[in-house]
mmCIF file of C-alpha atoms in Angstrom:
data_model
loop_
_atom_site.group_PDB
_atom_site.id
_atom_site.type_symbol
_atom_site.label_atom_id
_atom_site.label_comp_id
_atom_site.label_asym_id
_atom_site.label_seq_id
_atom_site.Cartn_x
_atom_site.Cartn_y
_atom_site.Cartn_z
ATOM 1 C CA MET A 28 0.628 -24.522 -18.379
ATOM 2 C CA ALA A 29 -2.188 -24.926 -15.845
ATOM 3 C CA ALA A 30 -1.590 -25.186 -12.226
ATOM 4 C CA GLY A 31 -0.344 -29.006 -11.412
ATOM 5 C CA ALA A 32 0.601 -29.663 -15.039
ATOM 6 C CA PRO A 33 3.816 -31.113 -15.511
ATOM 7 C CA ARG A 34 7.360 -29.284 -15.328
ATOM 8 C CA VAL A 35 8.973 -28.108 -18.610
ATOM 9 C CA PHE A 36 12.551 -28.464 -19.204
ATOM 10 C CA VAL A 37 14.094 -25.290 -20.959
ATOM 11 C CA SER A 38 16.081 -27.152 -23.746
ATOM 12 C CA HIS A 39 12.526 -28.172 -25.008
ATOM 13 C CA LEU A 40 11.535 -24.665 -25.167
ATOM 14 C CA SER A 41 14.555 -23.424 -27.391
ATOM 15 C CA GLY A 42 13.306 -22.461 -30.671
ATOM 16 C CA VAL A 43 9.753 -23.334 -30.420
ATOM 17 C CA PRO A 44 7.243 -20.980 -32.177
ATOM 18 C CA VAL A 45 5.238 -18.395 -30.164
ATOM 19 C CA PHE A 46 1.794 -17.902 -31.376
ATOM 20 C CA ASP A 47 -0.723 -15.162 -30.760
ATOM 21 C CA PRO A 48 -4.677 -16.465 -29.913
ATOM 22 C CA ASN A 49 -5.452 -16.410 -33.830
ATOM 23 C CA GLY A 50 -2.649 -18.860 -34.379
ATOM 24 C CA ASP A 51 -0.474 -16.256 -36.229
ATOM 25 C CA GLN A 52 3.259 -16.816 -35.277
ATOM 26 C CA VAL A 53 4.859 -14.059 -33.476
ATOM 27 C CA GLY A 54 8.466 -15.326 -33.205
ATOM 28 C CA ARG A 55 10.653 -18.159 -31.905
ATOM 29 C CA VAL A 56 11.597 -18.775 -28.076
ATOM 30 C CA ARG A 57 15.606 -18.134 -28.063
ATOM 31 C CA ASP A 58 15.990 -17.800 -24.259
ATOM 32 C CA LEU A 59 14.399 -17.526 -20.860
ATOM 33 C CA VAL A 60 14.905 -14.718 -18.389
ATOM 34 C CA ALA A 61 15.188 -15.306 -14.669
ATOM 35 C CA MET A 62 15.782 -13.140 -11.711
ATOM 36 C CA LEU A 63 17.884 -14.601 -8.838
ATOM 37 C CA ARG A 64 16.491 -14.061 -5.025
ATOM 38 C CA VAL A 65 17.881 -14.410 -1.669
ATOM 39 C CA GLY A 66 16.647 -16.080 1.311
ATOM 40 C CA GLY A 67 16.553 -19.652 -0.236
ATOM 41 C CA ARG A 68 13.834 -18.687 -2.967
ATOM 42 C CA PRO A 69 13.981 -20.353 -6.293
ATOM 43 C CA PRO A 70 14.801 -18.211 -9.207
ATOM 44 C CA ARG A 71 11.861 -16.319 -10.811
ATOM 45 C CA ILE A 72 11.068 -16.762 -14.320
ATOM 46 C CA LEU A 73 10.593 -13.331 -15.796
ATOM 47 C CA GLY A 74 9.615 -13.641 -19.569
ATOM 48 C CA LEU A 75 10.767 -15.406 -22.689
ATOM 49 C CA VAL A 76 13.427 -13.921 -25.194
ATOM 50 C CA VAL A 77 11.575 -13.951 -28.347
ATOM 51 C CA GLU A 78 13.089 -13.587 -32.112
ATOM 52 C CA VAL A 79 10.738 -12.021 -34.207
ATOM 53 C CA VAL A 80 10.513 -12.175 -38.443
ATOM 54 C CA SER A 81 12.980 -9.046 -38.426
ATOM 55 C CA ARG A 82 15.418 -11.293 -36.023
ATOM 56 C CA ARG A 83 14.857 -8.609 -33.367
ATOM 57 C CA ARG A 84 14.790 -10.213 -30.188
ATOM 58 C CA ILE A 85 11.822 -8.774 -27.710
ATOM 59 C CA PHE A 86 10.971 -9.518 -24.186
ATOM 60 C CA LEU A 87 7.729 -11.606 -23.431
ATOM 61 C CA PRO A 88 6.778 -11.221 -19.925
ATOM 62 C CA MET A 89 5.333 -14.744 -18.480
ATOM 63 C CA THR A 90 2.193 -12.803 -17.540
ATOM 64 C CA ARG A 91 1.203 -12.750 -21.088
ATOM 65 C CA VAL A 92 2.121 -16.590 -21.743
ATOM 66 C CA THR A 93 -1.370 -18.354 -21.583
ATOM 67 C CA GLY A 94 -0.083 -21.770 -22.442
ATOM 68 C CA VAL A 95 3.039 -23.708 -23.097
ATOM 69 C CA GLU A 96 2.352 -27.116 -24.638
ATOM 70 C CA SER A 97 2.775 -29.360 -27.488
ATOM 71 C CA GLY A 98 5.850 -27.574 -28.668
ATOM 72 C CA GLN A 99 4.508 -24.190 -28.829
ATOM 73 C CA VAL A 100 3.929 -21.269 -26.429
ATOM 74 C CA ILE A 101 0.591 -19.098 -26.833
ATOM 75 C CA THR A 102 0.490 -15.733 -26.137
ATOM 76 C CA THR A 103 -2.251 -13.057 -25.239
ATOM 77 C CA GLY A 104 -1.655 -11.552 -28.245
ATOM 78 C CA VAL A 105 -0.356 -8.346 -27.028
ATOM 79 C CA VAL A 106 3.483 -7.999 -27.785
ATOM 80 C CA ASN A 107 5.755 -5.471 -27.226
ATOM 81 C CA MET A 108 7.943 -5.182 -30.122
ATOM 82 C CA ARG A 109 10.823 -3.042 -28.328
ATOM 83 C CA ARG A 110 14.281 -4.728 -28.679
ATOM 84 C CA PHE A 111 14.958 -6.876 -25.233
ATOM 85 C CA GLU A 112 17.851 -5.469 -23.137
ATOM 86 C CA GLN A 113 19.086 -7.313 -20.095
ATOM 87 C CA ARG A 114 19.281 -5.828 -16.769
ATOM 88 C CA PRO A 115 21.454 -6.279 -14.066
ATOM 89 C CA THR A 116 19.411 -8.325 -11.637
ATOM 90 C CA GLU A 117 18.718 -10.758 -14.776
ATOM 91 C CA ARG A 118 20.050 -14.147 -15.960
ATOM 92 C CA LEU A 119 19.623 -15.643 -19.482
ATOM 93 C CA VAL A 120 18.647 -19.285 -18.433
ATOM 94 C CA LEU A 121 19.714 -21.127 -21.720
ATOM 95 C CA GLY A 122 22.675 -18.885 -21.943
ATOM 96 C CA GLU A 123 24.020 -18.651 -18.482
ATOM 97 C CA PHE A 124 22.751 -21.451 -16.721
ATOM 98 C CA LEU A 125 23.181 -24.420 -18.915
ATOM 99 C CA ASP A 126 26.861 -25.929 -19.113
ATOM 100 C CA ARG A 127 27.851 -23.953 -15.737
ATOM 101 C CA ARG A 128 29.431 -25.677 -13.182
ATOM 102 C CA VAL A 129 27.819 -25.500 -9.514
ATOM 103 C CA ARG A 130 27.770 -27.685 -6.347
ATOM 104 C CA LEU A 131 25.618 -30.159 -4.566
ATOM 105 C CA VAL A 132 24.803 -28.746 -1.248
ATOM 106 C CA GLU A 133 24.836 -32.079 0.554
ATOM 107 C CA THR A 134 27.829 -33.592 -0.591
ATOM 108 C CA GLU A 135 29.914 -30.322 -2.138
ATOM 109 C CA GLU A 136 30.360 -32.455 -5.170
ATOM 110 C CA GLU A 137 30.954 -30.176 -8.457
ATOM 111 C CA VAL A 138 28.216 -30.926 -11.035
ATOM 112 C CA THR A 139 27.535 -29.659 -14.593
ATOM 113 C CA VAL A 140 23.894 -28.429 -15.445
ATOM 114 C CA LEU A 141 22.755 -29.801 -18.443
ATOM 115 C CA ASP A 142 19.042 -28.461 -18.078
ATOM 116 C CA VAL A 143 16.698 -26.772 -15.935
ATOM 117 C CA ALA A 144 13.122 -27.340 -15.070
ATOM 118 C CA ILE A 145 10.510 -24.771 -14.746
ATOM 119 C CA GLN A 146 6.872 -24.780 -13.074
ATOM 120 C CA GLN A 147 3.920 -22.592 -12.842
ATOM 121 C CA LEU A 148 2.966 -21.674 -9.282
ATOM 122 C CA PRO A 149 -0.475 -22.855 -8.275
ATOM 123 C CA ALA A 150 -3.371 -20.366 -8.960
ATOM 124 C CA ARG A 151 -1.012 -17.843 -10.308
ATOM 125 C CA ARG A 152 0.845 -16.499 -13.571
ATOM 126 C CA ASP A 153 4.021 -16.798 -11.864
ATOM 127 C CA TRP A 154 6.975 -19.301 -12.763
ATOM 128 C CA GLU A 155 9.743 -20.398 -10.791
ATOM 129 C CA ILE A 156 12.733 -22.625 -11.729
ATOM 130 C CA ASP A 157 11.883 -26.058 -10.234
ATOM 131 C CA LYS A 158 14.761 -28.688 -10.754
ATOM 132 C CA TYR A 159 18.058 -28.935 -12.343
ATOM 133 C CA PHE A 160 19.033 -31.905 -14.498
ATOM 134 C CA VAL A 161 22.892 -32.092 -13.615
ATOM 135 C CA ARG A 162 25.971 -34.465 -14.380
ATOM 136 C CA LYS A 163 28.597 -35.473 -11.833
ATOM 137 C CA GLY A 164 32.304 -35.499 -12.682
ATOM 138 C CA ARG A 165 34.334 -32.768 -14.394
ATOM 139 C CA GLY A 166 33.938 -32.199 -18.173
ATOM 140 C CA GLY A 167 36.159 -33.062 -21.093
ATOM 141 C CA ALA A 168 36.616 -36.731 -21.837
ATOM 142 C CA LEU A 169 34.421 -37.956 -18.877
ATOM 143 C CA ARG A 170 31.703 -35.522 -19.706
ATOM 144 C CA ARG A 171 29.594 -38.372 -21.230
ATOM 145 C CA LYS A 172 30.424 -41.249 -18.411
ATOM 146 C CA GLY A 173 29.299 -39.027 -15.273
ATOM 147 C CA GLU A 174 26.192 -40.088 -13.438
ATOM 148 C CA THR A 175 23.265 -37.710 -14.258
ATOM 149 C CA LEU A 176 20.575 -36.807 -12.025
ATOM 150 C CA THR A 177 17.354 -34.445 -11.473
ATOM 151 C CA VAL A 178 17.747 -32.473 -8.078
ATOM 152 C CA GLU A 179 15.441 -29.844 -6.583
ATOM 153 C CA TRP A 180 16.767 -26.163 -7.099
ATOM 154 C CA SER A 181 17.424 -26.023 -3.337
ATOM 155 C CA ALA A 182 20.235 -28.960 -3.703
ATOM 156 C CA VAL A 183 22.539 -26.859 -5.781
ATOM 157 C CA SER A 184 24.627 -23.735 -4.905
ATOM 158 C CA GLY A 185 26.359 -21.394 -7.089
ATOM 159 C CA PHE A 186 23.253 -19.548 -8.249
ATOM 160 C CA SER A 187 21.503 -17.705 -5.698
ATOM 161 C CA LEU A 188 22.699 -14.396 -4.527
ATOM 162 C CA GLU A 189 24.440 -14.347 -1.188
ATOM 163 C CA GLU A 190 22.620 -12.508 1.512
ATOM 164 C CA HIS A 191 26.174 -10.563 2.516
ATOM 165 C CA GLY A 192 26.472 -9.585 -1.441
ATOM 166 C CA GLN A 193 26.864 -6.175 -2.249
ATOM 167 C CA GLY A 194 25.743 -3.760 -5.230
ATOM 168 C CA ALA A 195 22.450 -3.623 -6.716
ATOM 169 C CA GLU A 196 21.587 -7.104 -7.507
ATOM 170 C CA ASN A 197 21.380 -8.203 -3.610
ATOM 171 C CA LEU A 198 19.732 -4.759 -2.663
ATOM 172 C CA VAL A 199 16.972 -5.187 -5.252
ATOM 173 C CA ALA A 200 16.100 -8.711 -4.288
ATOM 174 C CA THR A 201 16.139 -7.799 -0.484
ATOM 175 C CA PHE A 202 13.440 -5.227 -1.802
ATOM 176 C CA GLU A 203 11.522 -7.619 -3.076
ATOM 177 C CA ARG A 204 10.580 -8.685 0.499
ATOM 178 C CA LEU A 205 8.902 -5.526 0.906
ATOM 179 C CA ARG A 206 5.785 -3.750 0.008
ATOM 180 C CA PRO A 207 6.113 -0.971 -2.718
ATOM 181 C CA ALA A 208 5.534 1.586 -0.277
ATOM 182 C CA ASP A 209 8.427 0.595 1.964
ATOM 183 C CA VAL A 210 10.629 0.224 -1.003
ATOM 184 C CA ALA A 211 9.475 3.746 -2.037
ATOM 185 C CA ASN A 212 10.485 5.007 1.576
ATOM 186 C CA ALA A 213 13.855 3.209 1.318
ATOM 187 C CA LEU A 214 14.638 4.618 -1.973
ATOM 188 C CA HIS A 215 13.466 8.100 -1.124
ATOM 189 C CA HIS A 216 16.485 8.198 1.790
ATOM 190 C CA LEU A 217 19.321 6.874 -0.804
ATOM 191 C CA SER A 218 21.443 9.516 -2.439
ATOM 192 C CA PRO A 219 20.066 10.789 -5.952
ATOM 193 C CA LYS A 220 22.909 8.445 -7.499
ATOM 194 C CA ARG A 221 22.284 5.504 -5.453
ATOM 195 C CA ARG A 222 18.527 5.834 -5.982
ATOM 196 C CA VAL A 223 18.570 5.816 -9.626
ATOM 197 C CA GLU A 224 20.839 2.773 -9.933
ATOM 198 C CA VAL A 225 18.560 0.640 -7.857
ATOM 199 C CA ALA A 226 15.580 1.675 -9.553
ATOM 200 C CA ALA A 227 16.943 1.033 -12.985
ATOM 201 C CA ALA A 228 17.416 -2.657 -11.661
ATOM 202 C CA LEU A 229 14.184 -3.292 -10.654
ATOM 203 C CA ASP A 230 11.785 -4.828 -13.450
ATOM 204 C CA ASP A 231 9.285 -2.553 -14.965
ATOM 205 C CA ASP A 232 6.162 -3.791 -13.078
ATOM 206 C CA ARG A 233 7.970 -3.682 -9.513
ATOM 207 C CA LEU A 234 9.334 -0.070 -10.717
ATOM 208 C CA ALA A 235 5.898 1.241 -11.650
ATOM 209 C CA ASP A 236 4.657 -0.096 -8.199
ATOM 210 C CA VAL A 237 7.305 2.003 -6.264
ATOM 211 C CA LEU A 238 7.044 5.010 -8.512
ATOM 212 C CA GLU A 239 3.602 5.188 -7.443
ATOM 213 C CA GLU A 240 4.561 5.258 -3.920
ATOM 214 C CA LEU A 241 7.263 8.063 -4.441
ATOM 215 C CA PRO A 242 7.194 11.880 -3.953
ATOM 216 C CA GLU A 243 6.774 13.580 -7.206
ATOM 217 C CA ASP A 244 10.219 14.790 -7.191
ATOM 218 C CA ASP A 245 11.670 11.605 -6.922
ATOM 219 C CA GLN A 246 9.239 10.274 -9.796
ATOM 220 C CA VAL A 247 10.823 12.680 -12.194
ATOM 221 C CA GLU A 248 14.036 12.425 -11.125
ATOM 222 C CA ILE A 249 13.916 8.650 -11.902
ATOM 223 C CA LEU A 250 12.103 8.757 -14.911
ATOM 224 C CA GLY A 251 14.494 11.390 -16.402
ATOM 225 C CA LYS A 252 17.280 8.904 -15.706
ATOM 226 C CA LEU A 253 15.659 5.941 -17.527
ATOM 227 C CA LYS A 254 15.887 5.606 -21.024
ATOM 228 C CA GLU A 255 13.049 6.868 -23.023
ATOM 229 C CA GLU A 256 11.875 3.558 -24.152
ATOM 230 C CA ARG A 257 12.240 1.970 -20.531
ATOM 231 C CA ALA A 258 10.305 5.063 -19.151
ATOM 232 C CA ALA A 259 7.551 4.283 -21.704
ATOM 233 C CA ASP A 260 7.549 0.660 -20.576
ATOM 234 C CA VAL A 261 7.374 1.495 -16.874
ATOM 235 C CA LEU A 262 4.541 4.195 -17.654
ATOM 236 C CA GLU A 263 2.576 1.616 -19.382
ATOM 237 C CA ALA A 264 2.907 -0.725 -16.187
ATOM 238 C CA MET A 265 1.535 1.976 -13.834
ATOM 239 C CA ASP A 266 -1.963 2.607 -13.286
ATOM 240 C CA PRO A 267 -3.328 5.019 -15.801
ATOM 241 C CA ASP A 268 -4.301 7.682 -13.370
ATOM 242 C CA ASP A 269 -1.010 7.506 -11.585
ATOM 243 C CA ALA A 270 0.972 7.769 -14.971
ATOM 244 C CA ALA A 271 -1.216 10.913 -15.747
ATOM 245 C CA ASP A 272 -0.199 12.730 -12.513
ATOM 246 C CA LEU A 273 3.480 11.782 -13.255
ATOM 247 C CA LEU A 274 3.351 12.734 -16.871
ATOM 248 C CA SER A 275 1.708 15.936 -15.981
ATOM 249 C CA GLU A 276 4.983 17.180 -14.073
ATOM 250 C CA LEU A 277 7.018 16.827 -17.065
ATOM 251 C CA PRO A 278 7.718 19.545 -19.650
ATOM 252 C CA GLU A 279 5.150 19.410 -22.744
ATOM 253 C CA GLU A 280 8.136 18.303 -24.793
ATOM 254 C CA ASP A 281 9.110 15.382 -23.165
ATOM 255 C CA LYS A 282 5.362 14.224 -22.027
ATOM 256 C CA GLU A 283 4.662 13.939 -25.750
ATOM 257 C CA ARG A 284 7.551 12.124 -26.590
ATOM 258 C CA LEU A 285 6.914 9.394 -23.900
ATOM 259 C CA LEU A 286 3.130 9.597 -24.874
ATOM 260 C CA THR A 287 4.391 8.742 -28.460
ATOM 261 C CA LEU A 288 6.516 5.783 -27.244
ATOM 262 C CA MET A 289 3.807 4.032 -25.213
ATOM 263 C CA ARG A 290 1.314 1.594 -26.709
ATOM 264 C CA PRO A 291 -1.536 3.279 -28.199
ATOM 265 C CA ASP A 292 -4.300 2.024 -25.911
ATOM 266 C CA ASP A 293 -2.372 2.822 -22.802
ATOM 267 C CA ALA A 294 -1.339 6.323 -23.741
ATOM 268 C CA ALA A 295 -5.164 7.008 -25.097
ATOM 269 C CA ASP A 296 -6.282 6.165 -21.388
ATOM 270 C CA VAL A 297 -3.509 8.583 -19.998
ATOM 271 C CA ARG A 298 -4.610 11.332 -22.643
ATOM 272 C CA ARG A 299 -8.033 10.795 -21.716
ATOM 273 C CA LEU A 300 -7.300 11.177 -17.925
ATOM 274 C CA MET A 301 -4.840 14.508 -18.413
ATOM 275 C CA ALA A 302 -7.703 15.892 -20.284
ATOM 276 C CA TYR A 303 -9.826 16.419 -16.532
ATOM 277 C CA GLU A 304 -8.791 18.913 -13.669
ATOM 278 C CA GLU A 305 -6.561 17.221 -11.408
ATOM 279 C CA ARG A 306 -8.987 17.472 -8.068
ATOM 280 C CA THR A 307 -11.856 16.134 -9.721
ATOM 281 C CA ALA A 308 -13.733 12.647 -10.080
ATOM 282 C CA GLY A 309 -12.361 12.341 -13.941
ATOM 283 C CA GLY A 310 -8.644 13.646 -12.578
ATOM 284 C CA LEU A 311 -8.868 11.295 -9.723
ATOM 285 C CA MET A 312 -10.317 7.938 -11.625
ATOM 286 C CA THR A 313 -8.672 4.827 -12.657
ATOM 287 C CA THR A 314 -9.506 3.802 -16.294
ATOM 288 C CA GLU A 315 -9.471 0.163 -15.260
ATOM 289 C CA PRO A 316 -12.178 -0.990 -12.710
ATOM 290 C CA ILE A 317 -13.699 -4.432 -13.413
ATOM 291 C CA VAL A 318 -16.391 -4.189 -15.754
ATOM 292 C CA LEU A 319 -18.773 -6.821 -16.918
ATOM 293 C CA ARG A 320 -21.505 -7.325 -19.110
ATOM 294 C CA PRO A 321 -25.173 -8.137 -17.872
ATOM 295 C CA ASP A 322 -24.952 -11.647 -18.914
ATOM 296 C CA ALA A 323 -21.884 -12.542 -16.770
ATOM 297 C CA THR A 324 -22.408 -14.747 -13.933
ATOM 298 C CA VAL A 325 -21.617 -14.410 -10.172
ATOM 299 C CA ALA A 326 -18.556 -16.985 -11.008
ATOM 300 C CA ASP A 327 -17.437 -14.606 -13.640
ATOM 301 C CA ALA A 328 -17.097 -11.614 -11.536
ATOM 302 C CA LEU A 329 -15.497 -13.744 -8.603
ATOM 303 C CA ALA A 330 -12.993 -14.918 -10.926
ATOM 304 C CA ARG A 331 -12.179 -11.427 -11.941
ATOM 305 C CA VAL A 332 -12.129 -10.392 -8.087
ATOM 306 C CA ARG A 333 -9.535 -12.738 -7.718
ATOM 307 C CA GLN A 334 -6.873 -11.323 -9.776
ATOM 308 C CA GLN A 335 -3.837 -10.938 -7.927
ATOM 309 C CA ASP A 336 -2.717 -7.615 -9.238
ATOM 310 C CA LEU A 337 -6.027 -5.850 -8.357
ATOM 311 C CA SER A 338 -5.789 -3.222 -5.204
ATOM 312 C CA PRO A 339 -8.604 -4.005 -2.524
ATOM 313 C CA ALA A 340 -10.489 -1.024 -3.444
ATOM 314 C CA LEU A 341 -10.918 -2.036 -7.090
ATOM 315 C CA ALA A 342 -11.668 -5.676 -6.178
ATOM 316 C CA ALA A 343 -14.411 -4.742 -3.754
ATOM 317 C CA GLN A 344 -17.092 -4.293 -6.383
ATOM 318 C CA VAL A 345 -17.568 -4.916 -10.073
ATOM 319 C CA TYR A 346 -19.416 -2.465 -12.463
ATOM 320 C CA VAL A 347 -22.365 -3.753 -15.002
ATOM 321 C CA CYS A 348 -22.300 -2.468 -18.137
ATOM 322 C CA ARG A 349 -23.525 -2.870 -21.791
ATOM 323 C CA SER A 350 -20.844 -3.565 -24.677
ATOM 324 C CA PRO A 351 -18.268 -2.433 -24.921
ATOM 325 C CA ASP A 352 -16.988 -3.543 -21.482
ATOM 326 C CA GLU A 353 -13.520 -1.170 -21.532
ATOM 327 C CA THR A 354 -13.959 2.285 -20.618
ATOM 328 C CA PRO A 355 -15.383 4.341 -22.147
ATOM 329 C CA THR A 356 -18.308 1.514 -21.982
ATOM 330 C CA GLY A 357 -21.616 0.982 -23.082
ATOM 331 C CA LYS A 358 -24.531 2.077 -21.078
ATOM 332 C CA TYR A 359 -23.493 2.046 -17.132
ATOM 333 C CA LEU A 360 -26.478 -0.497 -15.313
ATOM 334 C CA GLY A 361 -25.060 -0.420 -11.740
ATOM 335 C CA THR A 362 -22.612 -1.676 -9.303
ATOM 336 C CA VAL A 363 -22.613 -5.399 -7.631
ATOM 337 C CA HIS A 364 -20.520 -5.357 -4.685
ATOM 338 C CA PHE A 365 -18.224 -8.041 -3.303
ATOM 339 C CA GLN A 366 -20.506 -8.984 -0.242
ATOM 340 C CA ARG A 367 -23.374 -9.648 -2.690
ATOM 341 C CA LEU A 368 -21.354 -11.911 -4.812
ATOM 342 C CA LEU A 369 -20.551 -14.320 -1.895
ATOM 343 C CA ARG A 370 -24.374 -14.569 -0.832
ATOM 344 C CA ASP A 371 -25.630 -15.586 -4.497
ATOM 345 C CA PRO A 372 -25.227 -19.188 -6.410
ATOM 346 C CA PRO A 373 -22.103 -18.847 -9.104
ATOM 347 C CA PHE A 374 -24.832 -19.117 -11.734
ATOM 348 C CA THR A 375 -26.723 -16.016 -11.075
ATOM 349 C CA LEU A 376 -26.450 -13.279 -13.614
ATOM 350 C CA VAL A 377 -24.951 -10.144 -12.232
ATOM 351 C CA SER A 378 -27.667 -8.106 -14.152
ATOM 352 C CA SER A 379 -30.318 -9.960 -11.932
ATOM 353 C CA ILE A 380 -28.523 -8.432 -8.556
ATOM 354 C CA VAL A 381 -26.967 -5.180 -9.790
ATOM 355 C CA ASP A 382 -27.413 -2.175 -7.354
ATOM 356 C CA SER A 383 -28.645 0.606 -9.431
ATOM 357 C CA ASP A 384 -29.754 3.025 -6.647
ATOM 358 C CA LEU A 385 -26.698 4.939 -6.290
ATOM 359 C CA VAL A 386 -26.138 8.006 -8.802
ATOM 360 C CA PRO A 387 -23.007 7.656 -10.319
ATOM 361 C CA LEU A 388 -20.348 10.688 -10.189
ATOM 362 C CA PRO A 389 -20.129 12.822 -13.280
ATOM 363 C CA PRO A 390 -16.135 13.356 -14.256
ATOM 364 C CA ASP A 391 -16.060 17.313 -13.173
ATOM 365 C CA THR A 392 -17.303 16.215 -9.416
ATOM 366 C CA PRO A 393 -14.829 18.410 -7.331
ATOM 367 C CA LEU A 394 -12.634 16.224 -4.687
ATOM 368 C CA PRO A 395 -14.763 17.391 -1.556
ATOM 369 C CA THR A 396 -17.989 16.079 -3.141
ATOM 370 C CA VAL A 397 -16.383 12.876 -3.952
ATOM 371 C CA THR A 398 -14.986 12.883 -0.242
ATOM 372 C CA SER A 399 -18.423 13.005 0.953
ATOM 373 C CA TYR A 400 -20.180 10.670 -1.659
ATOM 374 C CA LEU A 401 -17.542 7.918 -0.667
ATOM 375 C CA ALA A 402 -18.230 8.583 3.186
ATOM 376 C CA ALA A 403 -21.968 9.012 3.188
ATOM 377 C CA TYR A 404 -22.351 5.699 1.444
ATOM 378 C CA ASN A 405 -19.567 3.968 3.256
ATOM 379 C CA LEU A 406 -17.507 3.047 -0.254
ATOM 380 C CA VAL A 407 -14.421 2.489 -0.777
ATOM 381 C CA SER A 408 -15.007 2.982 -4.653
ATOM 382 C CA ALA A 409 -17.434 4.836 -6.841
ATOM 383 C CA PRO A 410 -17.877 5.034 -10.466
ATOM 384 C CA VAL A 411 -17.519 7.869 -12.632
ATOM 385 C CA VAL A 412 -20.216 8.278 -15.764
ATOM 386 C CA ASP A 413 -20.373 10.713 -18.395
ATOM 387 C CA GLU A 414 -23.466 12.295 -19.793
ATOM 388 C CA SER A 415 -24.207 9.939 -22.197
ATOM 389 C CA GLY A 416 -24.430 7.254 -19.515
ATOM 390 C CA SER A 417 -21.058 5.317 -20.331
ATOM 391 C CA LEU A 418 -18.770 4.330 -17.158
ATOM 392 C CA LEU A 419 -15.322 6.291 -17.602
ATOM 393 C CA GLY A 420 -13.679 4.784 -15.023
ATOM 394 C CA ALA A 421 -13.840 4.507 -11.048
ATOM 395 C CA VAL A 422 -12.594 6.772 -7.862
ATOM 396 C CA THR A 423 -10.742 4.649 -5.102
ATOM 397 C CA VAL A 424 -10.589 5.932 -1.666
ATOM 398 C CA ASP A 425 -6.829 5.470 -1.759
ATOM 399 C CA ASP A 426 -6.434 7.988 -4.554
ATOM 400 C CA VAL A 427 -8.773 10.214 -2.527
ATOM 401 C CA LEU A 428 -6.540 10.240 0.342
ATOM 402 C CA ASP A 429 -3.436 11.070 -1.768
ATOM 403 C CA HIS A 430 -5.112 14.272 -2.347
ATOM 404 C CA LEU A 431 -6.610 15.021 1.251
ATOM 405 C CA LEU A 432 -3.062 14.319 2.997
ATOM 406 C CA PRO A 433 -0.385 17.232 3.326
ATOM 407 C CA GLU A 434 1.569 17.344 -0.149
ATOM 408 C CA ASP A 435 4.683 15.882 1.636
ATOM 409 C CA TRP A 436 3.266 13.084 3.261
ATOM 410 C CA ARG A 437 4.942 10.555 1.270
ATOM 411 C CA GLU A 438 8.444 12.113 2.571
ATOM 412 C CA THR A 439 7.613 11.119 5.936
ATOM 413 C CA ASP A 440 9.595 8.542 7.553
ATOM 414 C CA PHE A 441 6.641 6.683 9.066
ATOM 415 C CA HIS A 442 8.960 3.921 10.582
ATOM 416 C CA GLY A 443 10.646 6.134 12.763
ATOM 417 C CA GLU A 444 9.989 6.898 16.339
ATOM 418 C CA GLY A 445 6.383 7.476 17.287
ATOM 419 C CA GLY A 446 5.309 6.370 13.737
ATOM 420 C CA ILE A 447 3.720 2.977 12.853
ATOM 421 C CA ARG A 448 5.381 -0.178 13.705
ATOM 422 C CA HIS A 449 5.361 -3.540 12.253
ATOM 423 C CA GLY A 450 4.430 -6.655 13.913
ATOM 424 C CA ARG A 451 6.222 -9.940 13.438
#
């Protein structure tokens, strides 16, 4: 549903078919998964519970939903067929919200929830609960006689987590306000038992971001405590280079088992990275830079740069290559930097403004040379190209810094005395 589109009531989604982009039916919606949040923020919709042909119920993230309209749901076509398992911080909207007795904040009057409306946030793929459709009066014989009304999510109490609540739910909800590096710092200082409990309550994407910021020992400990299928999901959500680094710390048997459980495309990227020496351009690179074909326009490039989940280093430039446009690509033609994209009209072809002067890095380039290359040309990211001229990936300055800093730098409490202080 596009930004600004009408809200959707969840009762209208129950049982609707889910289709991939080719028009093939994947299954039917059986519920929606929401995460409660503190601080007066509306519950976030994480995804859909979809029943596939085999009657297995799977989880479909909202980030893979491209359309909710005309009695159907359209997906990107990439569906994880693992069985859905509800986590501690998750609530089923149809199963747990409807028919629930809550109170109106203004009058303290008890009402029954008949339906819940969700809406997509502007310019984002995130969805939130927008409104509740409620009936006044108590249940039973009076159920159909009470006044019905639609109220804002903030007008109802009885769903949100309390600020003083205990347990993993409130702690996880509080962590949602922090950057992944800050969550990692907090987790590192918890007891091992508590660290694993809290990590298990994070959703896959959030846990992946946090794991990337943790010391290796903590990463291995947490991953080893997760169920294998969940561990594979988290590895898929991590940047391929970080997933490769983590897997390299595991025993060979465990590593192969997890790679087998991962989606083939994700596992292939990780295996390719693990084939390179750690402190080389190939071992440092990510396989997911922004790649565009020569006939793409500046407008196309800026749309890709705007993607919220991109790191600043990857969003600083696009790489122009011939088809295929996934790594390893066709022939690498050059780079277009973000500043150049801002200076040219939207209809300009990227092939006409490409910078082909800089020689790309071979995958076996050692770390000191990579560092000098970035420093000499004032770059935050550099292309890595093989002997045939195909783009393999990009080395970003943050990955280089990870290997230049002392090994225990992630374990340093940089919030303490004399460390970095955050302004208000």
